[in-house]
Coordinates of C-alpha atoms in Angstrom, one line a residue:
M1 CA -51.4 158.4 103.7
E2 CA -52.4 159.9 107.0
Q3 CA -54.5 163.0 106.4
D4 CA -52.8 164.9 109.2
R5 CA -49.2 164.3 107.9
V6 CA -47.1 165.3 104.9
T7 CA -44.8 162.6 103.5
A8 CA -41.5 163.3 101.8
V9 CA -39.2 160.9 100.0
Y10 CA -35.5 161.7 99.8
L11 CA -32.5 160.2 98.1
V12 CA -29.8 160.4 100.7
E13 CA -26.0 159.9 100.7
T14 CA -24.1 159.8 103.9
A15 CA -20.8 158.6 105.5
Y16 CA -22.8 157.6 108.5
S17 CA -25.5 154.9 108.7
L18 CA -28.7 155.6 106.8
E19 CA -30.5 155.3 110.1
R20 CA -28.5 158.2 111.6
A21 CA -29.0 160.3 108.5
A22 CA -32.7 159.7 108.5
A23 CA -32.9 160.6 112.2
S24 CA -30.9 163.8 111.5
I25 CA -33.4 164.8 108.8
A26 CA -36.4 164.1 111.0
G27 CA -34.9 165.9 114.0
E28 CA -33.5 168.9 112.2
Q29 CA -36.8 169.6 110.4
S30 CA -39.1 169.3 113.5
T31 CA -38.3 169.4 117.2
G32 CA -34.6 168.7 117.3
T33 CA -31.4 170.6 116.9
F34 CA -27.7 169.7 117.3
T35 CA -28.0 169.0 120.9
A36 CA -30.8 168.2 123.4
V37 CA -32.7 171.2 124.8
P38 CA -34.9 171.2 127.9
G39 CA -38.1 171.9 126.0
E40 CA -37.8 168.9 123.8
T41 CA -39.9 166.7 126.0
D42 CA -41.3 163.3 125.0
A43 CA -44.8 164.9 124.7
V44 CA -43.4 167.6 122.4
K45 CA -41.7 165.0 120.2
E46 CA -44.7 162.8 120.2
R47 CA -47.0 165.6 118.9
H48 CA -44.6 167.6 116.7
G49 CA -41.7 165.3 115.8
A50 CA -41.1 164.2 112.2
R51 CA -41.2 160.4 111.8
V52 CA -38.9 158.2 109.8
E53 CA -41.3 155.9 108.0
R54 CA -39.0 153.8 105.7
I55 CA -35.3 153.3 104.8
E56 CA -34.4 151.6 101.6
P57 CA -30.7 151.0 101.2
L58 CA -29.3 151.4 97.7
D59 CA -25.6 151.4 96.7
D60 CA -22.4 152.7 98.1
T61 CA -19.8 155.1 96.6
D62 CA -16.2 155.9 97.5
T63 CA -16.5 159.6 96.8
P64 CA -18.9 162.2 98.4
S65 CA -21.2 163.9 95.9
L66 CA -21.2 167.2 97.7
P67 CA -18.4 169.2 99.4
G68 CA -18.4 169.9 103.1
A69 CA -19.5 166.4 104.3
K70 CA -18.4 165.2 107.7
T71 CA -17.2 161.7 108.3
P72 CA -17.4 159.7 111.6
P73 CA -14.4 158.5 113.5
G74 CA -12.9 155.4 111.9
H75 CA -14.8 156.0 108.7
D76 CA -14.6 153.0 106.4
G77 CA -14.4 155.3 103.2
K78 CA -17.9 154.4 102.1
Y79 CA -20.7 156.8 101.4
R80 CA -24.1 155.0 101.7
R81 CA -27.1 155.8 99.5
G82 CA -30.7 155.1 100.2
R83 CA -34.3 156.2 99.8
V84 CA -35.5 157.7 103.1
T85 CA -39.2 158.4 103.7
V86 CA -40.1 160.9 106.5
S87 CA -43.5 162.2 107.5
F88 CA -44.2 165.5 109.1
P89 CA -47.2 166.6 111.3
L90 CA -49.3 168.9 109.2
H91 CA -50.1 171.0 112.3
N92 CA -46.4 172.0 112.5
F93 CA -46.8 174.3 109.5
G94 CA -50.4 174.0 108.1
P95 CA -51.5 173.9 104.5
S96 CA -49.0 176.5 103.4
I97 CA -46.6 176.0 100.5
P98 CA -43.9 178.4 101.8
N99 CA -43.9 176.8 105.2
L100 CA -44.2 173.3 103.8
M101 CA -40.9 174.0 101.9
S102 CA -39.2 175.1 105.1
A103 CA -40.1 171.8 106.6
V104 CA -39.4 169.3 103.8
A105 CA -36.3 171.2 102.4
G106 CA -35.2 174.0 104.6
N107 CA -31.7 173.6 106.1
L108 CA -31.5 169.9 105.1
Y109 CA -29.2 170.5 102.2
E110 CA -26.6 172.0 104.5
L111 CA -26.4 169.2 107.1
Q112 CA -22.8 167.9 107.4
E113 CA -24.0 164.3 107.9
L114 CA -25.3 164.4 104.3
S115 CA -23.0 164.2 101.3
G116 CA -26.0 164.1 99.0
L117 CA -29.7 164.9 99.3
R118 CA -32.5 165.1 96.8
L119 CA -36.2 165.5 97.4
L120 CA -37.8 162.9 95.2
D121 CA -41.5 163.1 96.0
L122 CA -44.2 164.5 98.2
E123 CA -47.6 163.3 99.4
L124 CA -49.9 166.0 100.5
P125 CA -53.1 165.7 102.6
E126 CA -56.5 167.0 101.4
A127 CA -56.2 170.0 103.7
F128 CA -54.1 171.7 101.0
T129 CA -57.1 171.8 98.6
V130 CA -58.9 174.3 100.8
R131 CA -56.0 176.8 100.5
Y132 CA -54.9 176.0 97.0
P133 CA -57.7 175.3 94.5
G134 CA -55.1 174.4 91.8
P135 CA -55.3 175.0 88.0
K136 CA -58.5 176.7 86.8
F137 CA -58.2 175.5 83.2
G138 CA -55.7 172.7 82.9
I139 CA -56.0 170.4 79.9
E140 CA -59.7 170.6 79.3
G141 CA -60.0 174.3 79.7
T142 CA -57.0 175.0 77.4
R143 CA -58.5 172.7 74.8
K144 CA -61.8 174.5 75.0
L145 CA -60.1 177.9 74.5
T146 CA -58.0 176.8 71.6
G147 CA -60.7 174.5 70.0
V148 CA -58.1 171.8 69.5
Y149 CA -59.1 168.2 70.4
D150 CA -57.8 164.7 69.7
R151 CA -54.2 165.9 69.1
P152 CA -51.5 167.9 70.9
I153 CA -51.8 171.6 70.9
L154 CA -49.1 172.7 68.5
G155 CA -47.3 176.0 68.8
T156 CA -44.1 178.0 68.6
I157 CA -42.0 180.4 70.5
V158 CA -41.3 183.9 69.3
K159 CA -37.8 183.9 67.8
P160 CA -35.5 185.7 67.8
S161 CA -36.2 185.8 71.5
V162 CA -35.5 189.5 71.8
G163 CA -35.1 192.3 69.3
L164 CA -38.2 192.2 67.1
S165 CA -40.0 195.5 66.5
M166 CA -43.7 195.6 67.2
E167 CA -44.3 195.7 63.5
E168 CA -42.2 192.6 62.9
L169 CA -43.8 190.7 65.8
S170 CA -47.3 191.7 64.6
A171 CA -46.6 190.5 61.1
L172 CA -45.2 187.1 62.4
V173 CA -48.2 186.5 64.6
E174 CA -50.6 187.3 61.9
K175 CA -48.9 185.0 59.4
L176 CA -48.8 182.2 61.9
G177 CA -52.4 182.8 62.9
K178 CA -53.6 182.7 59.3
A179 CA -51.7 179.4 58.9
G180 CA -53.9 177.9 61.6
M181 CA -51.4 178.0 64.5
D182 CA -52.8 176.8 67.8
F183 CA -50.5 178.6 70.3
I184 CA -47.6 181.1 70.4
K185 CA -45.7 182.1 73.5
D186 CA -43.3 184.8 74.4
D187 CA -39.7 183.6 75.1
E188 CA -38.8 183.7 78.8
L189 CA -36.2 186.3 78.0
N190 CA -38.9 188.8 76.8
A191 CA -41.4 190.1 79.3
N192 CA -41.7 193.8 79.6
P193 CA -38.4 195.2 78.4
P194 CA -37.8 199.0 77.8
Y195 CA -37.4 198.5 74.1
A196 CA -40.8 196.7 73.8
P197 CA -43.1 197.6 76.7
L198 CA -45.7 194.9 77.4
A199 CA -48.6 197.4 76.7
D200 CA -47.2 197.9 73.2
K201 CA -46.7 194.2 72.7
V202 CA -50.2 193.3 73.8
K203 CA -51.7 195.8 71.4
A204 CA -49.6 194.7 68.5
V205 CA -50.1 191.0 69.1
M206 CA -53.8 191.0 69.8
E207 CA -54.6 193.1 66.8
A208 CA -52.7 190.5 64.7
V209 CA -54.5 187.7 66.5
E210 CA -57.9 189.2 65.7
R211 CA -57.0 189.9 62.1
A212 CA -56.0 186.3 61.7
A213 CA -59.1 185.1 63.5
D214 CA -61.3 187.1 61.1
A215 CA -59.6 185.4 58.2
T216 CA -59.7 181.8 59.6
G217 CA -62.5 181.7 62.1
K218 CA -59.9 180.4 64.7
K219 CA -58.4 182.5 67.5
L220 CA -54.9 181.3 68.4
M221 CA -53.8 181.4 72.0
Y222 CA -50.9 183.7 72.8
A223 CA -49.1 183.4 76.1
F224 CA -47.8 186.8 77.1
N225 CA -44.9 186.7 79.5
I226 CA -46.0 188.8 82.4
T227 CA -43.2 187.8 84.8
G228 CA -42.5 190.6 87.3
D229 CA -42.9 191.7 90.9
Y230 CA -46.2 191.2 92.7
D231 CA -47.7 194.5 91.8
E232 CA -46.8 194.0 88.1
L233 CA -48.4 190.5 88.0
R234 CA -51.9 191.9 88.5
R235 CA -51.4 194.9 86.3
N236 CA -49.9 192.9 83.5
H237 CA -52.6 190.2 83.7
D238 CA -55.3 192.7 83.6
L239 CA -53.7 194.3 80.5
V240 CA -53.8 191.0 78.7
V241 CA -57.3 190.1 79.6
K242 CA -58.7 193.6 78.7
A243 CA -57.2 193.3 75.3
G244 CA -58.9 189.9 74.7
G245 CA -55.8 187.7 75.4
T246 CA -56.4 184.1 76.5
C247 CA -53.2 183.1 78.3
V248 CA -50.5 184.6 80.5
M249 CA -47.0 183.1 81.2
V250 CA -44.8 183.4 84.2
S251 CA -41.3 182.1 84.9
I252 CA -42.2 180.2 88.1
L253 CA -38.8 180.3 89.7
S254 CA -38.6 184.0 89.1
V255 CA -41.9 184.8 90.8
G256 CA -41.8 182.0 93.2
L257 CA -44.5 179.6 94.2
S258 CA -46.2 182.3 96.3
G259 CA -46.2 184.6 93.2
L260 CA -47.8 181.9 91.2
T261 CA -50.4 181.3 94.0
Y262 CA -51.1 185.1 94.0
L263 CA -51.6 185.2 90.3
N264 CA -53.9 182.2 90.4
Q265 CA -56.2 184.0 92.9
F266 CA -57.4 186.4 90.2
S267 CA -56.3 185.0 86.9
E268 CA -59.1 184.8 84.3
V269 CA -57.0 182.9 81.7
P270 CA -54.7 179.9 81.8
I271 CA -51.3 180.3 83.4
H272 CA -48.4 179.0 81.3
G273 CA -45.7 177.9 83.7
H274 CA -42.2 178.2 82.4
R275 CA -39.5 176.4 84.4
N276 CA -36.3 178.3 83.3
Q277 CA -33.6 178.2 86.0
W278 CA -34.8 174.6 86.7
G279 CA -31.4 173.1 86.0
M280 CA -29.8 174.8 89.0
L281 CA -32.2 172.9 91.3
T282 CA -31.9 169.5 89.7
R283 CA -28.9 168.9 87.4
S284 CA -26.8 167.3 90.1
P285 CA -28.3 163.9 90.7
L286 CA -27.5 164.0 94.5
L287 CA -28.8 167.5 95.1
G288 CA -32.0 169.5 94.7
I289 CA -35.4 168.3 93.9
E290 CA -36.9 165.9 91.4
F291 CA -39.5 167.3 89.0
T292 CA -42.0 164.7 90.3
A293 CA -42.1 166.6 93.6
Y294 CA -41.7 170.1 92.2
Q295 CA -44.6 169.8 89.7
K296 CA -47.0 168.9 92.4
L297 CA -46.3 172.2 94.1
C298 CA -46.7 174.1 90.8
R299 CA -50.0 172.4 90.1
L300 CA -51.1 173.2 93.7
A301 CA -50.2 176.8 93.2
G302 CA -52.2 177.0 89.9
A303 CA -50.1 176.3 86.9
D304 CA -52.3 175.2 84.0
H305 CA -49.3 174.4 81.7
L306 CA -45.9 173.2 82.8
H307 CA -42.7 172.9 80.8
V308 CA -41.0 169.5 80.8
N309 CA -38.3 169.8 78.2
G310 CA -38.5 167.5 75.1
L311 CA -37.0 164.3 73.8
N312 CA -33.6 164.7 72.2
S313 CA -33.6 168.3 73.3
K314 CA -30.7 170.7 73.5
F315 CA -30.5 170.3 77.3
Y316 CA -28.7 167.8 79.4
E317 CA -31.9 165.9 80.6
S318 CA -32.3 162.3 79.5
N319 CA -35.3 161.2 77.5
E320 CA -36.3 158.9 80.3
S321 CA -36.5 161.9 82.7
V322 CA -38.6 163.9 80.2
V323 CA -41.1 161.0 79.9
R324 CA -41.4 160.8 83.6
S325 CA -42.0 164.5 83.8
I326 CA -44.8 164.3 81.2
A327 CA -46.5 161.5 83.1
A328 CA -46.1 163.3 86.4
C329 CA -48.1 166.4 85.3
T330 CA -51.2 164.3 84.7
A331 CA -50.9 161.8 87.5
P332 CA -53.7 162.0 90.0
L333 CA -53.2 164.7 92.6
L334 CA -55.7 165.6 95.3
G335 CA -58.7 164.6 93.2
G336 CA -57.8 166.8 90.2
Y337 CA -55.2 169.5 89.6
K338 CA -54.2 168.2 86.2
A339 CA -51.7 170.4 84.2
M340 CA -50.9 170.2 80.6
P341 CA -47.3 169.1 79.9
V342 CA -45.4 171.5 77.6
V343 CA -42.8 169.7 75.4
S344 CA -40.2 172.0 74.0
S345 CA -36.5 172.6 73.3
A346 CA -35.0 171.7 69.9
Q347 CA -38.3 170.1 68.8
W348 CA -39.6 169.6 65.2
A349 CA -42.0 167.4 63.4
G350 CA -39.7 164.4 63.5
M351 CA -40.0 164.2 67.3
A352 CA -43.7 163.5 67.2
P353 CA -43.5 159.7 66.7
A354 CA -40.9 159.3 69.5
T355 CA -42.9 161.4 71.9
Y356 CA -46.1 159.5 71.1
V357 CA -44.5 156.1 71.5
A358 CA -42.8 157.1 74.7
T359 CA -46.0 158.6 76.3
G360 CA -49.0 157.1 74.5
N361 CA -50.5 160.5 75.0
V362 CA -51.8 163.5 73.0
D363 CA -52.8 165.6 76.0
L364 CA -49.8 167.9 75.7
M365 CA -48.4 170.9 74.1
H366 CA -45.7 170.4 71.5
L367 CA -43.8 173.6 70.9
A368 CA -41.1 174.2 68.3
G369 CA -39.3 177.5 67.8
G370 CA -36.6 177.0 65.2
G371 CA -38.3 173.7 64.3
M372 CA -41.2 175.7 62.9
L373 CA -40.0 179.2 62.2
A374 CA -36.8 178.0 60.3
H375 CA -38.7 175.5 58.1
P376 CA -37.3 175.9 54.5
D377 CA -40.7 176.9 53.2
G378 CA -41.6 179.2 56.0
P379 CA -43.3 179.1 59.4
A380 CA -46.7 178.1 58.0
A381 CA -45.1 175.0 56.4
G382 CA -43.3 174.4 59.7
F383 CA -46.7 174.3 61.5
E384 CA -48.1 172.0 58.9
S385 CA -45.2 169.6 59.2
M386 CA -45.8 169.4 63.0
K387 CA -49.4 168.4 62.4
L388 CA -48.4 165.9 59.8
G389 CA -45.7 164.4 62.1
W390 CA -48.4 163.8 64.8
E391 CA -50.8 162.4 62.3
A392 CA -48.2 159.9 61.3
A393 CA -47.4 159.1 64.9
V394 CA -51.0 158.5 66.0
Q395 CA -51.8 156.4 62.9
G396 CA -48.6 154.4 63.3
I397 CA -47.3 155.3 59.8
P398 CA -43.5 155.5 59.4
L399 CA -42.5 159.2 59.1
D400 CA -40.6 158.7 55.8
A401 CA -43.6 157.0 54.2
Y402 CA -46.0 159.7 55.3
A403 CA -43.5 162.4 54.2
A404 CA -43.5 161.0 50.7
Q405 CA -47.0 162.2 50.3
H406 CA -46.6 165.5 52.1
P407 CA -43.9 168.0 50.9
S408 CA -43.8 170.1 54.1
L409 CA -43.0 167.1 56.2
Q410 CA -40.4 165.9 53.7
R411 CA -38.7 169.3 53.7
A412 CA -38.6 169.3 57.5
I413 CA -36.9 165.9 57.5
E414 CA -34.4 167.1 55.0
K415 CA -33.5 170.1 57.2
Y416 CA -33.8 168.9 60.8
G417 CA -33.5 165.1 60.4
K418 CA -29.8 165.3 59.5
G419 CA -28.9 166.5 63.0

């Protein structure tokens, strides 16, 4: 791509021609408006205008996907769909994520000419690397901190999500740590609530982590949810690091990409990026943004880990979409910027083979809340079953056959495999 331009790919639906829709996108997001104005000279358009690079027609539909769409006189009743590629001059907004989003998304979703619009992908020039150094830890740094190599980092989510006392939380973390757990994260619902202030949680959890480490020689990584306003992000991060914590978590859509960028400026530990609220941006197939595009922005802003849902999860997303998301997080971006995909949601040991077959990859986190904590023989057996599930997957051994030699895996199949 041209190093002085940003390229955006859209899925477009329109009652007009795709050419007109593409021109509307390019004009609206650069030099144009609804009518010609005196200042929009040929010279201005040449230097600052967005450019339609490619139009790929797809199918037609008889029904608009979004409300409020306008139709042309004599409309034939068809709504045309296509992939439209538009490039934008970098000097219009500079290497700035907030202003980039105003250009490639902005008011586009409100244009009457469009009955559907989805941002599919972005290509960014090297200039963004100067402003945004990307993840500080990523896959390699996270593996070094956890001491886990040659298999996924396996972990769990604190459940119940809210309501545990500090004593109950501490006992759970210590038990899991002594069982050899790699990683534990706060639920996105639990950050710094009045009933369990973060300072109290950090103290209780880190004391448990250290007791477990003294017993096992292995220090698990705990991702503390530090989501909050800007002033809280620094204060909460520093609280975790001072106590010896090795990971912080933020809900990216709560703090925004600028909040993530801010945190990355001073973070001394990996940033675990949770994507709760994601569905409102992407669930409609002709609206919002594809994860392929969004994760690039998250990586640019500094997320070391990124949630991608899981196969056969409790959410609407298809397995094919999850697999694309996993691959997207590690696809080349600006010479580096790899993030660790975090596979979660209704996961258990039995999902390891399907995940490995679909991705061919062990460079990921595989998290199971109920799939570990509700194991019939307890959380430690749940963790062991996850390890065994991945051993079977990587070695190509049928799960049932491997389970015949490993009771914790067999018990997991009996409980979770019936669903």
